[in-house]
Amino acid sequence: MMTDLHYLNKYALEMTGSLKYFILLVMTFWSISGFAIHIVRGDLSYRWLGNDKYEVTLMFYRDCLGGNPEADFDDPASIAIYDSKNNLQVQLGQLGQVLIKFNADDTLRQESDCFMDGNGVCVHRTIYRKVVELPFRAGGYTLVYQRCCRNTTLANIIDPLETGITFVAEVTEQALAESNSSPAFRDWPPIFICVGEELSYDHSAIDDDGDSLVYALCTPFLGATKERPIPQPAPRPPYDQVVYRSPYSLDNLLGGAPLSINQQGLLTATPNTIGQFLVGICVQEYRNGQLIGTIRRDFEYNVVDCADLLLTRFTVDTATVCADVVDVTIADNSVGVPADATYKYTVTSDRGLNLEFTGPDVTFQTNGAQTLTITQSVMASDVCTTNKTQTITLDVTDTGLGFTDTIVVCLGSSIALNPNYNDRYIYTWSPTTYLSYADGPNPIAEPLESITYTASVFDQVLNCTIVESVHVEVIDNPGVTADFDVQKECNSLKINFINKSVGADSFVWTFGDRSNPDFSSNEKDPMYTYPSGGNYDVALTVPGDECNTVKTKRLAITGDDFVDFEKSIYSCGPSLIDLNTGLNPLYIYRWNDSPLISDVNAAVPEAYVRENTTFMVTVIDPLNDSCTIKGIINVEIDDQLVVDLGDTLFTCEAGPVELNPGGNPDLIYMWTPTEPLDDPTSFNPTANITEEIRFVAKITDPNDSTCMVRIPLYVKFGLDDGGFEDGILSLSVIAVPFS
């Protein structure tokens, strides 16, 4: 029978070398001495980053049961740098060493499975990673990490407790010259295999440079000893190899059908002996027929009798539903679990999620970018309890909503509802009661009573919509008012805040700077310098026992764009033109009087321009009205596409009306709004008129997709003034409803 161990790989990665320990522990013919410090597996690799910079990665595993304290992770770990003549390169790194601090956050602790007699295991893994400069050097470099000691229970080598480990990465001269990165193994093999069953495991590596890889079993190097377990730096090359215990050898690592690896990286064997065995793998990297480097790794295989093995494991699948909402499916894949065993899953996250589920399979929904920690506990009565943990990162784009569902404030407060919004989404808020900036992603609410706001969030990438809500609970105010003014000089990013609060003596300021989100101030009248112009939500909070009193203001801070300007807008024909200055819409705008502009205070007014026209505007700093700039927009109207809809269409009564009976059917039309129209893409749609309305026809030249104009058409009830206005005859179209 063949056992394909691909499906065990994730399990094995989490458990690493300690399954060997539990396997050996529960078998009576092994005993483990107090000196067994259980280095399990590891390897050393590098990645070219450019400009002689290389990222060096040491992956290291050890048992966490029964180990000598000297087997704690190194802090720091030392990777020695030698040249081709085995001289320590003291001018590189830190006196010839890459010293890497231990990062506890990289450590995975896994409580492991048990045989039916109740024994368990535990494994630690950490990854050391650091960037080092390796300038070109004839002959290249050898990177080396050494440590003591291996498991005393290894069956196929002599004196394992004194052998230690040496991990080596060769950075050859050619590798330096050609900006090479070492190959990277896809994964770690499972820590145990079943006696008498055929092993088949893909142990291949990936090479980002596309080099040819040659696989071979190889003898691991000896390393540090008990007398000097942590040499820093590691002694210079060359290194002796471990000595195999008879009858084992490189051709007989496990007993039974020999372990072998083919040139696709496939490991195969059929072991016939229960025990723990050391295995080494080498991968040579060739470019254009030349050997450019070699990476090595060694690990322990545990051959066990699987008849009574209780193996718990689970898979986690995630699927984005819409926006940042994710379905999470947990499926149990355990083996040998008794029928009366019970399951519990605990799900926590770095965003405060805390859930518990029972049963072997679970599905739940969550939202937001976060890292989930999922622990499966399987309780087999009178046997053991096993715990497995996986960490899953939900890589979604946050809407900013869904975590702080309730905001408690004192009456008289104003708060931003969604400060962590994302421009990927379009937010529609309801109701708009007590809201400022209600048409944007992050309105400011100043409610006079408790209220729940609903946000319909449209995902422009996935073309779908979700609904989130924020409840604002308003509590009676204890007599506190939070308020402030600002002072700003022209052409400055420095803002002075003037506190106008009443009944307060402690304050917390946040300044809405997304580049410095954690900064706050407790000063009464702080000063803050912003990194650039833009809109910033400044919040002044007065802490209270029952509630906080908050004042939030959206400040439009002028930046490098606040200078006099002149710009041109081109249209291929008469058209509605958005007079967009490109400036912050929260600046104050004063357009020169023009019959074409209906709102001279609009940030982006719309003008129906039929001929070349110049528009002028004065823009005022909203935080200092003495700071102004002048702007000129020149609109050039061409005659490539000239369409006249007649401006106003009169109808005597409500009902169906043709909008453009004399229109050109060869042009491409899109009319808005679409709701009253039978066909918004028709050159002459029929509109069901129930009230006076303005339509806009977006019309495109079929022979030039870059030529598009927008033409307004007003539909009004009644007749015009008889064709006379100020003594001048004018003509308008009169529409007669038809049946």
XYZ file of C-alpha atoms in Angstrom, residues 33-633:
601
model
C 18.503 11.501 28.516
C 18.417 14.901 30.140
C 20.897 16.105 27.531
C 18.531 15.493 24.598
C 18.082 18.990 23.242
C 16.291 18.068 20.096
C 17.324 20.160 17.114
C 14.999 18.751 14.514
C 15.560 20.333 11.119
C 16.523 23.479 9.296
C 18.125 25.114 6.290
C 19.815 28.317 5.172
C 19.019 30.262 1.981
C 19.482 33.683 0.420
C 17.626 36.010 -1.945
C 19.154 38.795 -4.059
C 17.492 42.191 -3.512
C 19.663 44.410 -5.703
C 22.646 46.722 -5.093
C 24.682 43.932 -3.448
C 21.942 43.410 -0.861
C 20.886 39.856 0.033
C 18.136 38.647 2.339
C 19.452 35.707 4.361
C 16.913 33.299 5.865
C 17.571 30.656 8.514
C 14.665 28.318 9.224
C 15.095 26.408 12.463
C 13.016 23.793 14.298
C 13.409 22.234 17.740
C 11.457 20.094 20.172
C 9.908 21.908 23.108
C 9.429 18.892 25.360
C 12.208 17.676 27.609
C 14.916 19.758 25.955
C 17.967 21.186 27.623
C 17.583 24.945 28.315
C 20.605 25.523 26.080
C 18.362 24.512 23.187
C 16.360 27.734 23.422
C 16.394 29.730 20.230
C 19.537 31.770 19.763
C 19.186 35.473 20.495
C 20.858 36.535 18.368
C 21.492 33.818 15.822
C 24.871 34.118 14.129
C 25.489 33.360 10.467
C 29.192 33.521 9.670
C 30.474 34.890 6.348
C 33.576 33.178 4.911
C 35.328 33.711 1.596
C 36.466 30.953 -0.759
C 39.725 30.663 1.205
C 37.777 30.101 4.418
C 38.676 33.486 5.900
C 36.092 35.208 8.082
C 35.022 38.436 6.363
C 35.205 40.742 9.378
C 34.560 43.811 7.190
C 31.049 42.530 6.418
C 28.040 42.366 8.680
C 29.042 42.637 12.311
C 32.663 41.512 12.331
C 31.961 38.806 9.782
C 28.624 37.705 11.191
C 25.001 38.289 10.316
C 23.510 38.667 13.800
C 19.743 38.222 13.793
C 17.584 38.916 16.836
C 15.085 36.272 17.859
C 11.537 37.352 17.081
C 9.058 35.571 19.315
C 6.249 36.531 16.972
C 7.731 34.163 14.405
C 7.479 31.212 16.761
C 4.860 28.531 16.267
C 4.123 26.329 19.255
C 2.103 23.261 18.418
C 0.707 20.743 20.849
C 0.629 17.540 18.898
C -1.126 14.232 18.558
C -0.897 11.090 20.570
C -0.962 7.381 20.131
C -3.823 5.653 21.817
C -1.676 5.291 24.924
C -1.932 9.008 25.499
C 1.476 10.607 24.834
C 1.789 13.963 23.064
C 4.445 16.214 21.555
C 5.316 19.854 21.089
C 7.393 21.687 18.494
C 8.803 25.186 18.108
C 9.703 26.820 14.825
C 11.270 30.184 14.186
C 12.511 32.005 11.111
C 15.520 34.306 11.268
C 15.698 36.786 8.420
C 17.986 39.759 7.777
C 19.454 41.776 4.914
C 23.242 41.810 4.512
C 25.527 43.459 1.979
C 27.698 41.023 -0.011
C 29.805 42.931 -2.539
C 31.282 41.027 -5.452
C 34.261 38.919 -4.425
C 36.305 36.507 -6.470
C 35.502 32.995 -5.295
C 32.254 34.055 -3.635
C 31.144 33.439 -0.048
C 30.049 30.622 2.249
C 27.340 31.391 4.788
C 27.367 29.125 7.867
C 25.187 28.494 10.925
C 26.160 25.937 13.616
C 24.386 24.603 16.679
C 24.274 21.669 19.090
C 22.686 19.141 19.429
C 20.679 16.487 17.617
C 18.288 14.002 19.183
C 20.055 11.247 21.046
C 17.489 8.762 19.705
C 18.620 8.955 16.064
C 19.188 5.373 14.979
C 21.265 5.776 11.829
C 24.225 7.925 12.984
C 26.918 7.477 15.621
C 26.840 9.638 18.779
C 24.045 11.983 17.670
C 24.226 14.016 20.854
C 27.742 15.158 19.887
C 27.196 15.701 16.185
C 25.338 19.013 16.146
C 24.200 20.660 12.929
C 25.814 22.886 10.322
C 23.650 24.686 7.764
C 25.539 26.058 4.764
C 24.584 28.263 1.815
C 27.144 28.780 -0.946
C 27.095 32.124 -2.756
C 29.478 31.479 -5.622
C 31.383 34.030 -7.670
C 29.029 33.472 -10.601
C 26.014 33.827 -8.310
C 27.312 37.224 -7.190
C 28.074 38.358 -10.736
C 24.671 37.308 -12.061
C 22.487 38.491 -9.147
C 21.396 34.998 -8.207
C 18.958 33.878 -5.534
C 19.225 30.392 -4.081
C 16.470 27.846 -4.748
C 13.737 27.547 -2.143
C 12.181 24.253 -1.090
C 8.425 24.185 -1.531
C 7.755 22.725 1.882
C 8.984 20.472 4.646
C 8.299 16.731 4.482
C 6.020 15.112 7.061
C 7.830 14.300 10.272
C 6.711 10.697 10.375
C 6.017 7.894 7.925
C 4.418 4.521 8.443
C 6.454 1.366 8.687
C 5.838 -1.051 5.829
C 4.051 1.551 3.685
C 5.427 3.191 0.598
C 6.449 6.830 0.935
C 5.963 9.220 -1.979
C 6.633 12.891 -1.260
C 7.331 15.877 -3.507
C 10.439 17.465 -2.005
C 11.193 19.703 -4.974
C 12.411 23.286 -4.861
C 11.546 26.430 -6.796
C 14.140 28.635 -8.463
C 12.953 32.140 -9.340
C 15.852 32.580 -11.768
C 14.818 29.575 -13.850
C 18.050 27.658 -13.224
C 18.318 23.882 -13.573
C 18.156 21.988 -10.285
C 19.791 18.641 -9.534
C 18.628 16.698 -6.480
C 20.587 14.213 -4.399
C 20.625 12.583 -0.996
C 23.692 13.823 0.859
C 25.344 13.294 4.220
C 24.674 16.106 6.716
C 27.569 18.006 8.247
C 28.695 17.671 11.828
C 28.173 20.767 13.927
C 28.646 22.177 17.402
C 29.191 20.005 20.489
C 27.843 19.971 24.032
C 30.987 21.690 25.262
C 30.499 24.606 22.846
C 26.866 24.390 21.791
C 26.481 27.900 20.325
C 29.649 28.927 18.466
C 29.491 32.549 17.300
C 30.877 32.798 14.736
C 30.742 29.248 13.430
C 34.162 27.671 12.860
C 35.603 28.007 9.377
C 34.982 25.416 6.641
C 35.458 22.665 5.645
C 33.166 20.555 7.793
C 33.228 16.863 8.603
C 30.192 14.741 7.855
C 28.147 12.681 10.285
C 29.160 9.022 10.559
C 26.464 6.445 9.836
C 25.880 3.604 12.247
C 26.062 0.148 10.637
C 24.102 -1.103 8.722
C 22.924 2.363 7.671
C 24.529 4.471 4.958
C 23.605 7.024 2.323
C 22.247 4.094 0.314
C 20.308 2.729 3.284
C 19.037 5.605 5.422
C 15.811 4.043 6.739
C 16.078 0.303 6.187
C 13.799 -1.586 3.797
C 13.334 -0.277 0.268
C 15.986 2.485 0.158
C 15.106 6.144 0.376
C 15.809 7.879 -2.933
C 15.095 11.176 -4.662
C 14.670 11.581 -8.417
C 15.398 14.619 -10.561
C 11.891 15.946 -10.090
C 12.520 16.062 -6.337
C 10.282 13.075 -5.526
C 11.273 11.203 -2.348
C 10.340 7.513 -2.271
C 10.977 4.662 0.167
C 9.352 1.726 1.934
C 10.889 1.601 5.427
C 10.786 -1.651 7.359
C 12.204 -0.513 10.710
C 10.552 1.558 13.415
C 12.840 4.326 14.549
C 14.160 7.820 14.037
C 16.482 8.582 11.137
C 18.529 11.551 9.897
C 18.137 12.507 6.211
C 20.055 15.084 4.162
C 19.029 16.626 0.835
C 21.262 18.674 -1.477
C 20.122 20.739 -4.420
C 22.695 21.894 -6.953
C 21.832 24.904 -9.070
C 23.128 25.038 -12.665
C 23.023 27.955 -15.109
C 24.089 27.365 -18.706
C 25.703 24.127 -17.634
C 27.774 25.739 -14.869
C 27.325 24.950 -11.177
C 26.275 28.241 -9.599
C 25.445 27.138 -6.067
C 24.298 24.411 -3.662
C 21.781 24.451 -0.825
C 21.468 21.760 1.815
C 18.899 20.826 4.390
C 18.624 17.990 6.855
C 15.689 16.685 8.814
C 14.549 13.709 10.858
C 12.158 11.045 9.668
C 10.255 9.025 12.238
C 9.107 5.602 11.121
C 6.178 4.466 13.249
C 3.524 1.819 13.466
C 0.442 3.720 12.324
C -2.090 1.124 13.446
C -2.954 2.913 16.692
C -2.104 6.446 15.674
C -4.540 9.224 16.543
C -3.812 11.987 14.055
C -5.827 15.193 14.303
C -5.710 17.800 11.585
C -8.006 20.251 9.835
C -8.112 22.434 6.779
C -9.235 26.033 6.507
C -10.680 27.432 3.296
C -11.601 31.064 2.815
C -13.690 32.678 0.103
C -14.361 36.382 -0.324
C -18.106 36.941 -0.573
C -18.074 40.657 -1.358
C -15.942 43.618 -0.301
C -14.196 42.518 2.935
C -16.721 39.817 3.906
C -15.184 36.342 3.978
C -16.663 32.877 4.388
C -14.397 30.662 6.528
C -14.851 26.889 6.299
C -13.094 24.552 8.737
C -13.073 20.868 7.799
C -11.795 18.126 10.087
C -9.410 15.634 8.451
C -8.454 13.662 11.551
C -7.582 9.981 11.489
C -8.188 7.425 14.229
C -10.425 9.631 16.371
C -12.748 7.553 18.603
C -16.462 7.879 17.931
C -17.108 9.432 21.351
C -14.474 12.172 20.923
C -15.624 15.791 21.106
C -14.425 18.766 19.052
C -14.056 22.421 19.931
C -12.716 25.240 17.770
C -11.540 28.542 19.210
C -11.158 31.428 16.771
C -9.438 34.647 17.785
C -7.939 37.470 15.768
C -5.752 40.531 16.063
C -8.886 42.637 15.549
C -10.638 41.333 18.673
C -12.629 38.433 17.202
C -13.360 35.722 19.787
C -15.542 32.793 18.714
C -16.096 29.203 19.848
C -17.674 26.345 17.903
C -18.311 22.668 18.559
C -18.427 19.774 16.136
C -15.855 18.527 13.618
C -16.790 20.921 10.770
C -17.527 24.633 11.054
C -18.504 27.466 8.723
C -18.702 31.098 9.769
C -18.499 34.543 8.228
C -16.337 37.464 9.241
C -15.186 40.693 7.706
C -12.068 42.833 7.512
C -8.358 42.284 7.021
C -7.192 40.342 10.060
C -5.126 37.379 11.161
C -7.189 34.491 12.517
C -5.774 32.027 15.004
C -7.813 28.833 14.851
C -7.274 26.113 17.442
C -8.841 22.671 17.109
C -9.193 20.733 20.359
C -10.086 17.064 20.052
C -10.908 15.362 23.345
C -10.720 11.588 23.188
C -12.107 10.204 26.432
C -9.538 8.298 28.549
C -6.954 8.726 25.796
C -5.749 12.274 25.320
C -6.643 15.803 24.325
C -4.874 17.181 21.266
C -4.664 20.776 20.142
C -3.758 21.980 16.669
C -3.470 25.618 15.703
C -3.369 27.324 12.334
C -2.889 30.995 11.598
C -4.807 32.344 8.614
C -4.417 35.834 7.184
C -7.502 37.295 5.527
C -6.046 39.395 2.741
C -8.997 41.603 1.903
C -9.429 45.338 1.468
C -11.093 46.769 4.561
C -14.249 48.782 4.227
C -13.400 50.311 7.596
C -16.706 49.110 9.039
C -17.824 46.049 10.956
C -15.587 46.086 14.042
C -16.644 49.158 16.013
C -20.384 48.697 15.652
C -21.357 50.948 18.583
C -19.927 54.345 19.465
C -20.886 55.848 22.834
C -20.633 59.647 23.172
C -22.027 62.456 25.257
C -24.727 64.682 23.857
C -23.239 67.517 21.834
C -20.472 65.367 20.339
C -19.511 65.081 16.683
C -17.719 61.989 15.433
C -16.431 60.533 12.162
C -18.305 57.323 11.359
C -15.747 55.580 9.129
C -12.221 57.024 9.430
C -10.668 53.860 7.962
C -12.614 53.928 4.696
C -11.095 52.740 1.416
C -11.475 54.397 -1.976
C -12.231 51.034 -3.575
C -15.752 51.295 -2.174
C -18.677 53.651 -2.701
C -20.560 54.326 0.524
C -24.217 55.352 0.695
C -25.406 56.380 4.164
C -28.916 56.291 5.580
C -30.447 58.151 7.250
C -28.575 61.385 6.657
C -30.020 62.958 9.790
C -27.374 64.857 11.798
C -24.711 64.067 9.150
C -22.202 66.325 7.444
C -20.445 65.074 4.300
C -23.176 62.456 4.005
C -22.349 61.787 0.337
C -18.822 60.635 1.173
C -17.255 57.547 2.713
C -16.701 59.066 6.148
C -19.500 61.396 7.257
C -19.326 63.328 10.507
C -22.314 62.751 12.787
C -23.532 65.189 15.457
C -26.656 63.392 16.711
C -29.065 64.780 19.248
C -30.260 61.295 20.126
C -29.134 57.680 19.794
C -29.297 56.604 16.187
C -28.206 53.760 13.911
C -26.643 54.591 10.569
C -26.627 52.072 7.741
C -23.926 52.088 5.067
C -24.552 50.421 1.742
C -21.046 49.608 0.530
C -20.599 49.012 -3.193
C -17.465 47.086 -4.182
C -16.260 48.552 -7.480
C -13.915 45.621 -8.089
C -16.266 42.706 -7.402
C -19.370 44.645 -8.507
C -21.404 43.752 -5.438
C -22.841 45.408 -2.359
C -22.787 44.692 1.362
C -24.569 46.503 4.176
C -22.918 47.530 7.435
C -24.202 49.622 10.317
C -22.845 51.907 13.005
C -24.893 52.653 16.123
C -24.207 55.922 17.922
C -25.419 55.855 21.512
C -25.902 59.345 22.906
C -25.774 59.820 26.693
C -26.760 62.922 28.655
C -23.937 65.424 28.774
C -22.466 66.117 32.252
C -22.006 69.809 31.382
C -18.962 69.547 29.112
C -18.463 71.246 25.761
C -15.647 70.239 23.423
C -14.688 72.736 20.727
C -11.672 74.305 19.071
C -10.503 76.786 16.463
C -7.403 76.685 14.291
C -4.749 79.166 13.254
C -2.733 78.757 10.064
C -0.350 80.902 8.089
C -0.420 81.064 4.304
C 1.618 78.376 2.535
C 2.167 76.483 5.795
C 1.354 72.940 6.833
C 1.665 73.809 10.539
C -1.645 74.155 12.367
C -2.099 75.704 15.805
C -5.148 74.429 17.660
C -6.982 76.760 20.033
C -8.985 74.863 22.652
C -12.405 76.411 23.382
C -13.757 73.584 25.553
C -15.837 74.290 28.657
C -15.972 72.230 31.848
C -12.916 70.151 31.012
C -9.312 69.893 32.193
C -8.080 66.780 30.361
C -7.924 66.380 26.612
C -7.005 63.871 23.935
C -6.288 65.157 20.425
C -6.020 63.035 17.301
C -5.097 64.695 14.042
C -6.453 62.420 11.301
C -3.034 61.883 9.718
C -3.119 58.433 8.112
C 0.658 58.464 7.787
C 0.933 58.810 11.582
C -2.256 57.130 12.844
C -1.113 56.378 16.392
C -0.025 59.902 17.280
C -2.082 61.817 19.826
C -1.591 64.750 22.166
C -2.808 65.591 25.670
C -1.829 69.251 25.445
C -4.519 71.858 25.832
C -3.495 73.820 22.725
C -1.296 71.576 20.580
C 0.448 72.270 17.305
C 0.673 69.727 14.481
C 2.530 69.813 11.177
C 0.899 67.805 8.418
C 2.955 65.924 5.817
C 1.029 67.360 2.857
C -2.148 69.139 1.886
C -5.430 67.281 2.096
C -8.503 66.697 4.213
C -7.877 65.659 7.815
C -10.423 64.829 10.518
C -9.227 66.344 13.781
C -10.933 65.086 16.924
C -10.766 66.681 20.363
C -11.971 64.273 23.061
C -12.805 65.201 26.624
C -12.816 61.916 28.599
C -15.691 61.304 31.002
C -16.872 58.619 33.406
C -20.008 57.605 31.515
C -19.194 58.976 28.088
C -16.681 61.069 26.183
C -17.446 64.438 24.671
C -15.940 64.677 21.195
C -15.633 67.463 18.661
C -14.586 66.419 15.159
C -13.839 68.852 12.358
C -12.752 68.135 8.807
C -9.912 70.481 7.956
C -8.993 71.194 4.348
C -5.290 71.998 4.555
C -3.753 73.714 1.557
C -0.661 72.102 0.117
C 1.683 72.465 -2.840
C -1.337 72.768 -5.159
C -2.357 76.101 -3.644
C -0.745 78.346 -6.281
C -2.067 80.468 -9.127
C -2.900 78.361 -12.138
C -4.137 78.374 -15.702
C -5.462 75.275 -17.416
C -7.239 74.367 -20.619
C -10.170 72.079 -21.326
C -10.873 70.855 -24.857
C -14.193 69.567 -26.197
C -14.811 68.287 -29.717
C -18.143 70.134 -29.764
C -20.524 72.234 -27.674
C -20.998 70.413 -24.391
C -21.640 70.536 -20.687
C -18.213 71.132 -19.151
C -17.185 70.428 -15.570
C -14.958 73.359 -14.611
C -12.679 71.174 -12.526
C -9.703 73.017 -11.088
C -8.257 69.776 -9.759
C -8.039 71.346 -6.312
C -9.496 70.202 -3.022
C -13.298 70.639 -3.211
C -13.321 71.794 0.425
C -11.451 74.961 -0.475
C -13.654 78.055 -0.879
C -14.398 79.033 -4.506
C -15.570 82.364 -5.937
C -16.147 82.201 -9.710
C -16.441 85.404 -11.687
C -20.047 86.100 -12.666
C -21.024 84.279 -15.839
C -24.458 83.460 -17.294
C -23.108 79.984 -17.995
C -22.435 79.206 -14.305
C -25.483 78.690 -12.127
C -23.539 78.410 -8.833
C -20.531 80.720 -8.617
C -19.589 79.198 -5.212
C -19.377 75.602 -6.443
C -16.064 73.775 -6.290
C -16.732 72.200 -9.707
C -19.487 74.161 -11.456
C -21.065 72.864 -14.631
C -21.340 75.131 -17.685
C -22.972 74.501 -21.046
C -20.288 75.930 -23.336
C -21.001 76.472 -27.043
C -17.940 78.501 -28.009
C -14.441 79.221 -26.770
C -14.787 80.757 -23.298
C -12.492 81.792 -20.458
C -13.582 81.330 -16.826
C -11.844 82.896 -13.825
C -11.981 81.869 -10.181
C -10.600 83.000 -6.837
C -9.776 80.152 -4.438
C -9.630 80.888 -0.708
C -7.852 78.945 2.024
C -10.728 77.805 4.297
C -8.473 78.068 7.372
C -7.210 81.577 6.581
C -9.347 83.721 4.297
C -6.464 86.125 3.687
C -4.721 83.390 1.671
C -6.007 83.320 -1.911
C -4.959 82.188 -5.368
C -6.260 83.040 -8.837
C -7.217 80.517 -11.482
C -8.054 80.643 -15.180
C -9.752 77.875 -17.151
